[in-house]
Coordinates of C-alpha atoms in Angstrom, one line a residue:
Chain A
X1 CA 4.8 148.2 34.4
X2 CA 5.8 144.6 37.3
X3 CA 3.0 143.3 39.2
X4 CA 3.3 142.6 42.4
X5 CA 3.7 138.7 41.5
X6 CA 6.9 139.7 39.1
X7 CA 8.3 142.4 41.4
X8 CA 8.8 139.7 44.6
X9 CA 10.4 136.7 42.1
X10 CA 13.0 136.4 43.3
X11 CA 11.8 135.2 46.5
X12 CA 8.6 133.1 45.0
X13 CA 9.7 129.6 46.4
X14 CA 10.1 131.6 49.7
X15 CA 7.4 132.5 49.4
X16 CA 5.5 129.6 48.5
X17 CA 6.5 128.1 51.1
X18 CA 5.8 130.2 54.2
X19 CA 2.1 130.4 53.6
X20 CA 2.2 126.9 53.4
X21 CA 4.1 126.9 56.8
X22 CA 1.6 129.8 57.8
X23 CA -2.0 127.5 57.6
X24 CA -0.8 124.9 58.9
X25 CA 0.6 126.7 61.6
X26 CA -2.7 128.0 62.0
X27 CA -5.0 125.1 61.2
X28 CA -3.0 122.6 63.0
X29 CA -5.3 120.8 65.4
X30 CA -8.0 123.8 65.4
X31 CA -11.2 122.7 63.5
X32 CA -12.4 126.5 63.5
X33 CA -9.9 128.1 62.9
X34 CA -8.6 125.2 59.6
X35 CA -11.1 127.0 57.6
X36 CA -10.5 130.6 58.7
X37 CA -5.9 130.2 58.1
X38 CA -7.4 129.0 54.9
X39 CA -9.6 131.2 53.7
X40 CA -6.9 133.9 55.6
X41 CA -3.8 133.1 54.2
X42 CA -4.7 131.6 50.1
X43 CA -5.1 133.7 46.8
X44 CA -6.6 137.0 48.1
X45 CA -3.3 138.0 50.0
X46 CA -0.4 140.0 48.3
X47 CA 2.3 138.9 50.3
X48 CA 4.1 142.2 50.1
X49 CA 5.3 142.1 53.6
X50 CA 6.5 138.9 54.0
X51 CA 7.9 139.0 50.4
X52 CA 9.7 142.9 51.1
X53 CA 11.3 140.9 54.6
X54 CA 12.4 138.4 52.3
X55 CA 14.2 140.8 49.5
X56 CA 15.5 142.6 52.4
X57 CA 17.4 139.6 55.0
X58 CA 17.9 138.5 50.8
X59 CA 19.9 141.1 49.6
X60 CA 21.4 142.1 52.7
X61 CA 24.0 139.5 52.2
X62 CA 22.8 137.3 48.3
X63 CA 25.6 134.3 47.8
X64 CA 23.9 133.5 50.8
X65 CA 21.6 131.7 51.6
X66 CA 18.1 132.6 54.6
X67 CA 18.3 131.8 57.1
X68 CA 15.7 129.7 60.0
X69 CA 15.0 133.3 62.2
X70 CA 15.0 135.8 58.8
X71 CA 11.9 133.4 56.9
X72 CA 10.5 132.9 60.7
X73 CA 10.7 137.1 60.9
X74 CA 8.5 137.0 57.6
X75 CA 5.9 134.3 58.4
X76 CA 6.0 136.9 61.9
X77 CA 5.4 139.7 60.2
X78 CA 2.1 138.2 58.4
X79 CA 1.0 136.5 61.3
X80 CA 0.4 140.3 62.3
X81 CA -0.7 141.9 59.4
X82 CA -3.4 139.3 58.5
X83 CA -4.8 138.8 62.5
X84 CA -4.5 143.1 62.7
X85 CA -6.7 143.1 60.0
X86 CA -8.7 140.2 61.2
X87 CA -9.8 142.6 64.4
X88 CA -10.1 145.2 62.2
X89 CA -12.7 144.3 59.6
X90 CA -14.7 142.8 63.5
X91 CA -14.4 146.7 65.4
X92 CA -14.4 148.3 61.9
X93 CA -17.6 146.8 60.7
X94 CA -16.2 145.3 57.4
X95 CA -18.1 143.0 55.6
X96 CA -15.6 142.6 52.6
X97 CA -12.5 143.0 52.6
X98 CA -11.0 143.6 48.7
X99 CA -14.1 141.5 47.2
X100 CA -13.7 138.9 49.9
X101 CA -15.3 137.5 52.7
X102 CA -14.0 138.8 56.9
X103 CA -13.7 136.1 58.6
X104 CA -15.8 137.9 60.8
X105 CA -18.4 137.7 58.4
X106 CA -17.8 135.0 57.0
X107 CA -18.0 132.7 60.3
X108 CA -19.0 135.1 62.2
X109 CA -17.4 137.8 65.7
X110 CA -16.2 134.8 67.9
X111 CA -14.1 133.4 65.6
X112 CA -13.0 136.1 64.0
X113 CA -11.9 137.8 67.4
X114 CA -10.0 134.1 68.6
X115 CA -9.0 133.7 65.0
X116 CA -7.0 137.3 65.6
X117 CA -5.9 136.3 69.3
X118 CA -4.7 133.6 68.4
X119 CA -2.5 135.2 65.9
X120 CA -0.8 137.3 68.2
X121 CA -0.8 134.9 70.3
X122 CA 1.0 133.0 67.7
X123 CA 3.7 136.2 66.5
X124 CA 4.8 136.9 70.5
X125 CA 5.6 133.0 70.9
X126 CA 7.6 133.1 67.8
X127 CA 8.8 136.1 68.0
X128 CA 9.9 134.9 72.0
X129 CA 11.2 132.1 70.3
X130 CA 14.0 134.3 67.4
X131 CA 16.7 134.3 70.6
X132 CA 16.9 138.2 69.9
X133 CA 15.7 141.1 72.9
X134 CA 16.3 143.6 70.0
X135 CA 13.7 142.2 67.3
X136 CA 10.8 141.3 70.0
X137 CA 11.1 145.1 71.5
X138 CA 10.3 146.6 67.8
X139 CA 7.1 143.6 66.6
X140 CA 6.3 144.6 70.1
X141 CA 6.6 148.0 68.9
X142 CA 4.8 146.7 66.3
X143 CA 2.0 145.6 67.9
X144 CA 1.3 148.1 70.4
X145 CA 1.4 150.7 66.7
X146 CA -1.0 149.0 65.0
X147 CA -3.6 149.3 68.6
X148 CA -3.0 152.8 68.4
X149 CA -3.9 153.1 65.0
X150 CA -7.1 151.8 65.2
X151 CA -7.7 153.7 68.0
X152 CA -6.5 156.9 67.3
X153 CA -8.7 156.1 63.1
X154 CA -11.6 155.5 65.6
X155 CA -10.8 158.0 67.9
X156 CA -10.4 161.1 65.2
X157 CA -13.7 160.5 62.4
X158 CA -15.1 163.2 60.7
X159 CA -12.9 165.3 62.3
X160 CA -12.3 167.7 59.8
X161 CA -10.1 170.2 62.4
X162 CA -7.7 167.2 62.8
X163 CA -4.1 167.8 61.2
X164 CA -2.2 166.6 58.7
X165 CA 0.9 165.0 60.4
X166 CA -2.1 163.0 62.0
X167 CA -3.1 161.5 59.7
X168 CA 0.7 160.4 58.9
X169 CA 1.3 159.0 62.1
X170 CA -2.2 157.2 62.1
X171 CA -1.4 155.9 58.7
X172 CA 2.7 155.4 60.4
X173 CA 0.7 153.4 63.1
X174 CA -1.3 150.3 61.3
X175 CA 0.7 150.8 58.6
X176 CA 4.2 151.4 57.8
X177 CA 5.7 150.5 61.1
X178 CA 5.1 146.6 60.1
X179 CA 7.3 148.0 57.5
X180 CA 10.1 149.9 59.1
X181 CA 10.4 147.8 62.0
X182 CA 10.4 144.0 60.3
X183 CA 13.0 145.6 57.4
X184 CA 15.1 147.0 60.3
X185 CA 14.6 143.5 62.7
X186 CA 15.5 141.4 59.0
X187 CA 19.1 143.5 60.3
X188 CA 19.5 142.7 63.5
X189 CA 19.3 139.3 62.0
X190 CA 22.2 140.4 59.7
X191 CA 23.8 142.0 62.7
X192 CA 24.6 145.3 60.4
X193 CA 25.9 148.2 61.7
X194 CA 23.7 151.0 62.8
X195 CA 23.5 153.2 60.4
X196 CA 22.5 150.0 57.8
X197 CA 19.7 149.7 60.6
X198 CA 18.1 152.8 60.4
X199 CA 18.9 152.9 56.3
X200 CA 16.1 150.0 56.3
X201 CA 13.8 151.3 58.7
X202 CA 13.6 154.2 56.5
X203 CA 13.1 152.1 53.6
X204 CA 10.5 150.3 55.6
X205 CA 9.1 153.6 56.9
X206 CA 8.8 155.8 53.8
X207 CA 7.3 152.3 51.0
X208 CA 4.1 152.3 54.2
X209 CA 3.8 156.1 53.6
X210 CA 3.6 156.1 50.0
X211 CA 1.5 152.6 49.7
X212 CA -0.7 154.2 52.3
X213 CA -1.6 157.6 50.3
X214 CA -1.8 155.4 47.4
X215 CA -5.1 153.2 48.2
X216 CA -6.5 156.5 49.3
X217 CA -5.8 158.1 45.9
X218 CA -7.3 154.9 45.1
X219 CA -10.8 155.5 47.8
X220 CA -11.6 158.1 45.4
X221 CA -10.7 157.3 42.2
X222 CA -10.0 153.8 42.0
X223 CA -12.9 151.4 40.6
X224 CA -15.0 149.4 43.1
X225 CA -15.2 145.8 41.1
X226 CA -18.8 146.0 42.4
X227 CA -19.8 149.6 42.8
X228 CA -19.0 149.7 39.2
X229 CA -17.2 153.6 40.8
X230 CA -15.3 154.8 43.6
X231 CA -16.1 152.6 46.8
X232 CA -15.6 155.9 48.6
X233 CA -15.6 154.8 51.8
X234 CA -13.4 155.6 54.1
X235 CA -14.3 159.1 53.5
X236 CA -18.2 157.9 54.4
X237 CA -16.9 155.9 57.3
X238 CA -15.2 159.7 58.3
X239 CA -12.0 158.7 57.9
X240 CA -10.7 161.9 57.1
X241 CA -7.5 160.6 54.6
X242 CA -4.9 163.0 52.5
X243 CA -6.9 163.7 49.7
X244 CA -9.6 164.6 52.1
X245 CA -6.9 166.8 54.0
X246 CA -5.3 168.5 51.1
X247 CA -9.2 169.5 50.2
X248 CA -10.3 171.2 53.5
X249 CA -7.0 173.6 53.1
X250 CA -9.3 174.7 50.2
X251 CA -12.4 174.7 50.6
X252 CA -13.7 175.5 52.8
X253 CA -18.0 174.8 52.6
X254 CA -16.4 170.7 53.4
X255 CA -15.9 171.2 57.1
X256 CA -19.9 171.9 57.3
X257 CA -20.4 168.6 55.5
X258 CA -18.0 166.4 57.3
X259 CA -18.5 168.7 61.1
X260 CA -22.2 166.8 60.6
X261 CA -20.6 163.9 59.6
X262 CA -22.0 163.3 55.3
X263 CA -25.4 162.3 57.0
X264 CA -27.8 164.9 55.0
X265 CA -28.7 162.9 52.1
X266 CA -26.5 163.5 49.0
X267 CA -23.4 165.7 52.1
X268 CA -20.8 162.5 50.7
X269 CA -21.7 163.3 46.7
X270 CA -22.0 166.5 47.5
X271 CA -18.6 166.1 49.6
X272 CA -17.0 164.4 46.8
X273 CA -17.7 167.0 44.1
X274 CA -15.8 169.2 46.1
X275 CA -13.1 166.3 46.4
X276 CA -12.4 165.9 43.5
X277 CA -13.4 169.8 42.2
X278 CA -9.9 171.0 43.6
X279 CA -6.8 170.0 43.7
X280 CA -6.5 166.9 46.7
X281 CA -5.9 164.1 44.2
X282 CA -2.2 166.1 42.7
X283 CA -1.6 166.8 46.3
X284 CA -1.9 163.5 47.4
X285 CA 0.3 161.9 44.6
X286 CA 2.7 165.0 45.1
X287 CA 3.6 163.1 48.7
X288 CA 2.7 159.4 47.5
X289 CA 6.1 160.2 45.0
X290 CA 8.0 162.2 48.3
X291 CA 7.9 159.6 49.9
X292 CA 8.8 157.0 46.9
X293 CA 11.5 158.6 46.6
X294 CA 12.4 158.5 50.3
X295 CA 12.1 155.0 50.0
X296 CA 14.0 154.1 47.0
X297 CA 17.7 156.1 48.0
X298 CA 17.2 154.5 51.7
X299 CA 19.2 151.7 50.1
X300 CA 21.2 153.1 47.6
X301 CA 24.5 151.7 49.8
X302 CA 23.4 148.2 49.5
X303 CA 25.3 146.0 46.7
X304 CA 23.2 145.4 44.3
X305 CA 21.2 141.6 43.1
X306 CA 18.0 140.8 41.5
X307 CA 17.0 141.7 45.7
X308 CA 17.8 144.6 45.7
X309 CA 16.7 145.6 41.6
X310 CA 13.4 144.8 42.9
X311 CA 13.4 146.6 46.0
X312 CA 14.2 149.5 44.3
X313 CA 11.4 148.7 41.6
X314 CA 9.5 148.9 44.2
X315 CA 8.3 151.9 45.1
X316 CA 6.9 152.5 41.1
X317 CA 5.7 149.2 41.7
X318 CA 2.9 151.5 44.2
X319 CA 2.9 154.5 42.4
X320 CA 1.5 151.9 39.8
X321 CA -1.9 151.5 40.8
X322 CA -2.6 155.6 41.0
X323 CA -1.7 156.7 37.3
Chain B
X1 CA -10.8 132.8 107.3
X2 CA -8.8 135.7 105.8
X3 CA -10.1 137.6 103.3
X4 CA -8.3 137.7 99.5
X5 CA -7.2 141.4 100.4
X6 CA -6.1 140.4 104.1
X7 CA -4.5 137.4 102.9
X8 CA -2.8 140.1 100.5
X9 CA -2.1 142.5 103.2
X10 CA 2.1 141.7 102.8
X11 CA 1.5 143.0 99.3
X12 CA -1.2 145.7 99.8
X13 CA 0.6 149.8 99.3
X14 CA 2.7 147.9 96.2
X15 CA -0.6 146.9 94.2
X16 CA -2.4 150.1 95.0
X17 CA 0.1 151.9 93.5
X18 CA -0.2 149.1 90.6
X19 CA -4.1 149.2 89.8
X20 CA -2.8 154.0 89.6
X21 CA -0.7 152.4 86.8
X22 CA -2.4 150.4 84.8
X23 CA -4.8 153.1 85.3
X24 CA -2.8 155.6 83.8
X25 CA -0.6 153.3 81.3
X26 CA -3.8 151.9 79.6
X27 CA -6.4 154.8 80.2
X28 CA -3.9 157.6 79.3
X29 CA -5.0 160.0 75.5
X30 CA -7.7 157.4 75.0
X31 CA -10.7 158.9 75.9
X32 CA -12.4 155.2 74.7
X33 CA -10.2 153.9 77.0
X34 CA -11.1 155.8 79.6
X35 CA -14.4 154.5 80.5
X36 CA -13.3 151.2 80.2
X37 CA -9.9 150.7 81.9
X38 CA -11.5 152.4 85.0
X39 CA -14.7 149.7 84.6
X40 CA -11.8 147.1 84.1
X41 CA -9.1 148.0 87.4
X42 CA -12.1 149.0 89.4
X43 CA -12.5 146.9 92.4
X44 CA -14.5 144.1 91.5
X45 CA -11.5 142.5 90.3
X46 CA -9.2 141.0 93.3
X47 CA -6.6 141.2 92.3
X48 CA -4.6 137.6 92.6
X49 CA -2.4 137.3 89.9
X50 CA -0.9 140.3 89.8
X51 CA -0.9 139.7 94.5
X52 CA 0.8 136.2 93.9
X53 CA 3.8 138.0 92.0
X54 CA 4.5 140.4 94.5
X55 CA 4.4 137.6 97.1
X56 CA 6.6 135.4 95.5
X57 CA 9.8 138.4 94.4
X58 CA 9.7 139.0 98.3
X59 CA 9.3 136.0 99.6
X60 CA 12.2 135.0 97.8
X61 CA 14.4 137.3 98.9
X62 CA 12.2 139.0 102.3
X63 CA 15.6 141.3 102.8
X64 CA 15.3 143.7 99.2
X65 CA 13.0 146.6 97.8
X66 CA 10.4 144.8 94.9
X67 CA 12.4 146.1 91.7
X68 CA 10.5 147.8 89.4
X69 CA 11.1 144.8 86.7
X70 CA 9.4 143.3 89.2
X71 CA 6.7 145.7 89.7
X72 CA 5.7 145.6 85.9
X73 CA 6.2 142.0 85.7
X74 CA 2.9 142.1 87.8
X75 CA 1.4 144.5 85.5
X76 CA 1.9 142.6 83.2
X77 CA 0.9 139.6 84.7
X78 CA -3.0 141.7 85.2
X79 CA -2.3 143.5 82.0
X80 CA -3.3 140.1 80.1
X81 CA -5.6 138.3 82.0
X82 CA -7.7 141.5 81.6
X83 CA -6.7 141.8 77.4
X84 CA -8.1 137.9 78.5
X85 CA -10.9 138.5 80.0
X86 CA -12.2 141.3 78.1
X87 CA -11.7 138.9 74.5
X88 CA -13.6 135.2 76.3
X89 CA -16.2 138.2 76.8
X90 CA -16.4 139.1 73.5
X91 CA -16.1 135.3 72.0
X92 CA -18.9 133.0 75.4
X93 CA -21.2 136.3 74.7
X94 CA -20.9 136.8 78.2
X95 CA -23.4 140.6 79.4
X96 CA -21.5 139.8 82.9
X97 CA -19.3 139.4 84.0
X98 CA -18.6 138.0 88.5
X99 CA -22.6 140.6 88.9
X100 CA -20.6 143.2 86.1
X101 CA -21.6 144.4 83.0
X102 CA -18.7 142.8 80.7
X103 CA -16.6 145.7 78.5
X104 CA -18.8 144.6 75.5
X105 CA -22.6 144.9 77.0
X106 CA -21.5 148.2 79.6
X107 CA -20.3 149.6 76.2
X108 CA -19.8 147.6 72.4
X109 CA -17.8 144.7 70.7
X110 CA -15.5 147.5 68.2
X111 CA -14.1 148.8 72.3
X112 CA -14.3 145.4 73.8
X113 CA -12.3 144.4 70.8
X114 CA -9.6 146.8 70.8
X115 CA -9.7 148.0 74.4
X116 CA -8.0 143.7 74.4
X117 CA -6.2 144.2 71.6
X118 CA -3.8 147.7 73.6
X119 CA -4.2 146.0 76.9
X120 CA -2.4 142.4 75.0
X121 CA 0.0 144.5 72.9
X122 CA 1.5 147.0 75.5
X123 CA 1.7 144.2 77.8
X124 CA 4.1 142.7 74.6
X125 CA 5.6 145.8 74.5
X126 CA 6.4 145.9 78.5
X127 CA 7.9 142.8 78.3
X128 CA 10.1 143.8 76.1
X129 CA 11.4 146.2 77.9
X130 CA 12.5 143.8 81.2
X131 CA 15.1 142.8 79.2
X132 CA 14.5 139.2 79.6
X133 CA 14.2 136.8 76.8
X134 CA 13.5 133.9 78.9
X135 CA 11.2 136.0 80.4
X136 CA 9.2 136.8 77.3
X137 CA 9.5 133.0 76.3
X138 CA 7.9 132.7 79.7
X139 CA 5.2 134.9 78.9
X140 CA 4.7 134.8 75.4
X141 CA 3.9 131.2 75.7
X142 CA 0.5 132.2 78.0
X143 CA -0.3 134.3 75.3
X144 CA -0.8 131.3 73.6
X145 CA -2.4 128.8 75.8
X146 CA -5.3 131.6 76.5
X147 CA -5.5 131.5 72.7
X148 CA -5.8 127.9 73.2
X149 CA -7.6 127.4 76.0
X150 CA -10.6 129.6 74.4
X151 CA -10.5 127.5 71.8
X152 CA -10.3 124.2 72.9
X153 CA -13.2 125.1 75.4
X154 CA -15.5 125.9 72.3
X155 CA -14.0 123.4 70.3
X156 CA -15.8 120.2 73.4
X157 CA -18.4 122.3 74.1
X158 CA -21.2 118.9 74.9
X159 CA -18.2 116.5 74.7
X160 CA -19.5 113.9 76.8
X161 CA -17.0 111.7 75.7
X162 CA -14.5 114.6 76.0
X163 CA -11.5 112.6 78.5
X164 CA -10.4 114.4 82.3
X165 CA -6.4 114.9 81.0
X166 CA -8.5 116.8 78.3
X167 CA -10.5 119.3 80.9
X168 CA -6.7 119.5 83.7
X169 CA -5.7 121.1 80.2
X170 CA -7.8 123.2 79.5
X171 CA -7.9 124.4 82.7
X172 CA -4.2 124.7 82.1
X173 CA -3.8 127.2 79.7
X174 CA -7.3 128.9 80.4
X175 CA -5.6 129.7 84.0
X176 CA -3.4 127.7 86.1
X177 CA -1.0 128.4 82.6
X178 CA -1.2 132.7 83.2
X179 CA 0.4 131.9 87.4
X180 CA 2.4 128.5 87.3
X181 CA 4.2 131.2 84.2
X182 CA 4.4 134.6 85.9
X183 CA 5.8 132.9 89.4
X184 CA 8.5 130.5 87.6
X185 CA 9.2 134.5 85.7
X186 CA 9.7 136.5 89.1
X187 CA 12.3 133.2 90.2
X188 CA 14.2 134.1 86.5
X189 CA 14.2 137.6 87.7
X190 CA 15.7 137.4 91.3
X191 CA 18.3 135.0 89.7
X192 CA 17.1 131.9 91.6
X193 CA 17.9 128.4 90.3
X194 CA 16.5 126.0 87.8
X195 CA 15.4 124.0 90.4
X196 CA 13.3 126.5 92.6
X197 CA 12.0 127.4 89.6
X198 CA 10.5 124.7 88.8
X199 CA 8.9 124.1 92.6
X200 CA 7.9 127.9 91.6
X201 CA 6.3 126.9 87.8
X202 CA 4.2 123.9 90.3
X203 CA 3.0 126.2 92.5
X204 CA 1.4 129.1 90.2
X205 CA -0.2 125.8 88.4
X206 CA -1.3 123.9 90.9
X207 CA -3.1 126.6 93.2
X208 CA -3.7 127.7 89.4
X209 CA -6.2 124.4 89.1
X210 CA -7.1 124.2 92.2
X211 CA -9.6 127.8 91.8
X212 CA -10.1 127.0 88.0
X213 CA -11.5 123.5 90.3
X214 CA -13.6 125.6 93.0
X215 CA -15.0 128.4 90.8
X216 CA -16.5 125.4 88.5
X217 CA -18.2 123.6 91.6
X218 CA -19.3 126.7 92.9
X219 CA -21.1 127.2 89.2
X220 CA -22.9 123.8 90.7
X221 CA -23.5 125.3 94.9
X222 CA -23.3 128.9 95.2
X223 CA -25.6 131.4 95.4
X224 CA -25.3 133.8 92.8
X225 CA -26.0 136.4 94.0
X226 CA -29.4 138.0 91.1
X227 CA -30.7 134.8 90.7
X228 CA -30.6 133.4 94.8
X229 CA -29.9 129.9 92.9
X230 CA -26.8 128.2 91.4
X231 CA -26.1 129.8 88.1
X232 CA -24.8 126.5 86.3
X233 CA -23.8 129.1 83.3
X234 CA -20.8 126.7 82.8
X235 CA -23.3 123.3 81.8
X236 CA -26.1 126.0 79.8
X237 CA -23.0 126.9 77.6
X238 CA -21.9 123.9 77.7
X239 CA -19.4 123.7 79.1
X240 CA -18.3 120.6 80.9
X241 CA -16.6 120.6 84.6
X242 CA -15.0 118.6 86.9
X243 CA -18.1 118.3 88.8
X244 CA -20.0 117.5 85.1
X245 CA -17.4 114.5 84.2
X246 CA -17.3 113.1 87.0
X247 CA -21.5 112.7 87.1
X248 CA -21.0 111.3 83.6
X249 CA -18.5 108.3 85.4
X250 CA -21.4 107.1 87.4
X251 CA -24.8 107.6 86.1
X252 CA -25.6 107.3 81.9
X253 CA -28.2 109.4 81.5
X254 CA -26.9 112.1 81.7
X255 CA -24.5 111.9 78.2
X256 CA -27.9 111.5 76.6
X257 CA -29.0 114.7 78.2
X258 CA -25.3 116.6 77.2
X259 CA -25.2 114.6 73.3
X260 CA -28.9 116.1 72.8
X261 CA -27.2 119.6 74.5
X262 CA -30.2 119.6 76.8
X263 CA -32.3 121.3 74.1
X264 CA -34.9 119.6 75.2
X265 CA -37.7 121.1 78.9
X266 CA -36.2 119.8 81.6
X267 CA -32.8 118.7 80.1
X268 CA -31.0 121.4 82.9
X269 CA -32.5 121.0 86.1
X270 CA -32.8 116.9 85.2
X271 CA -28.8 117.6 84.6
X272 CA -27.5 119.7 87.7
X273 CA -30.0 116.9 89.3
X274 CA -28.8 114.1 88.3
X275 CA -25.1 115.4 89.4
X276 CA -26.2 117.2 92.7
X277 CA -27.5 113.9 94.0
X278 CA -23.4 112.2 92.6
X279 CA -20.4 112.1 94.1
X280 CA -19.9 115.0 91.6
X281 CA -18.7 117.9 93.5
X282 CA -16.6 114.7 96.2
X283 CA -15.2 114.0 94.0
X284 CA -14.3 117.3 93.0
X285 CA -13.8 118.8 96.0
X286 CA -11.5 116.1 96.4
X287 CA -9.5 116.8 93.1
X288 CA -9.1 120.9 94.5
X289 CA -8.1 119.7 97.9
X290 CA -5.0 117.5 96.2
X291 CA -4.0 120.9 93.6
X292 CA -4.1 123.1 96.9
X293 CA -2.0 120.5 98.6
X294 CA 0.8 120.3 96.1
X295 CA 0.7 123.9 95.9
X296 CA 1.4 124.1 100.0
X297 CA 4.5 121.5 98.8
X298 CA 5.9 123.4 96.2
X299 CA 7.4 126.8 98.3
X300 CA 7.9 124.7 102.0
X301 CA 11.9 125.6 100.9
X302 CA 10.9 129.9 101.3
X303 CA 12.4 131.4 104.0
X304 CA 9.6 132.1 106.7
X305 CA 8.2 135.6 105.6
X306 CA 5.5 136.6 105.7
X307 CA 4.8 136.5 102.6
X308 CA 6.0 133.0 103.4
X309 CA 3.0 132.7 105.3
X310 CA 0.5 134.2 102.9
X311 CA 1.7 132.0 99.5
X312 CA 1.0 129.0 102.6
X313 CA -1.9 130.6 103.3
X314 CA -4.1 131.3 100.0
X315 CA -4.5 127.4 99.1
X316 CA -6.6 127.4 102.4
X317 CA -7.5 130.4 101.4
X318 CA -9.0 128.6 97.5
X319 CA -10.7 126.4 99.6
X320 CA -12.1 128.2 101.9
X321 CA -14.6 129.1 98.7
X322 CA -17.0 125.2 98.9
X323 CA -17.0 124.9 102.2

């Protein structure tokens, strides 16, 4: 199976330039932010979002060089994503993200709020300077979705009655909106027709949802490096994801545990047992597969190229993380 | 002397509608934010910024009704201002602002970060939907200036060697940029010529700087309701404003106290004495007067109307707070 680095290989040089550019833009002249920028844009990041934007941009017209605007769009995508991560970590009071200290725990809340605001501000500014009001609309919708998603996630903690569509909508806001709208924006910058724009949006939306469902499954089946067992951090925080919602349909006892916010001794372990002994993981995998399939179908119309082949391999890569 | 409410009387009904609209936009469907919105957009706010935008919009064409876009611009201005206050209070760890609890002390840091992000996101979204890329550029520049201003203010704490231009630049970023660019944006929406656009920008920039210098003077001469004496909170936090910078030119002893971050017993009181026994307050008043005068001169070309008269009275109102 491919690694993400292999998949992104056709745009590797552009991605290296992009990370350098982001470090310069954010760190320049602000010692407080320099360390934060170094920390944020270094090895840890998978560069998946800007990588997808660059692959889409190249796949639309494989014979042309990337324009400055397409490159800038990819940078903006990563700025918005990073800003939202930094603020989410403050809101969620997370001290690490994928094993790396968060900005607010490595530095402090002040720096994290400032760094996030500065990144959002830079993103807005560069966005406006793309001189395309449709692209501004698409990406400012993303910024609103991210804020709404974080609010919804916090509102629905431990709500065992929450519906599946609510979970999908929250996942769209927090993960898929950015990928969907930035893919579409790449198409807008390339001047393609409305039907193809919609299909780029659909590709991004469905790969984003597949990605989120896979992440949610891994919280139960993955092997947290520090813990040596699944992290189950979403459930512990009260965020009810696909595996929990499927298990709730099978087993009413689970809702009792969740309604009391897993507050009594062994509640978390018992909830985990119920989920792992149900068909919840299997159903969640099926859901991720459905989204992955839809994302592939959305871009069959693109002309053949190494960029298209990388994009077509991406859904399988996402799924490979849970098999 | 006029009060701010009297000055804003020509646009009072529009401002009432605007506050109602803001409460609806922010609070709708988000219980966490509803209380924060109520708290933020209630009596406390002086509504000065949206009031200026509405007065400028009317003063350009007194015979026409306000357009939806001009009203929306005024709302966006207040959203950006409020978002920045909420995050600044987190960064500055302020527990009250003008005698009212800040969002992060009334609720918590999570709600404050979320509420600020949501306001910035709403502002970006409504901004994009004005469908005018020049207005988007002006206001996204403001968001960047606000972030940069807050960073600069934090970088230059207790730096007794900082130059006067640095202080003016910080004040521009934190206060004047929003007023200057929103005044200019009102002109862009009205389709006026470049020369007049520049003069609207100059009006906003100079009234903003006058406003900031007056605020900085009041930190030394005002009577804090809770303390019964001047708050001197800027100096205590290490923010060196016009009075301090003028006093530093006269008295080298002051820099000794500031360089050791006013950390020893009586340092703050001694610094205050040095400042109050210098010509610093007088010089700062002169500076505020100069900015106020420049702001008036910038809009003499507007046709006579009650709106223009209110705008022309504004600089004197700002100065009246220090006499």
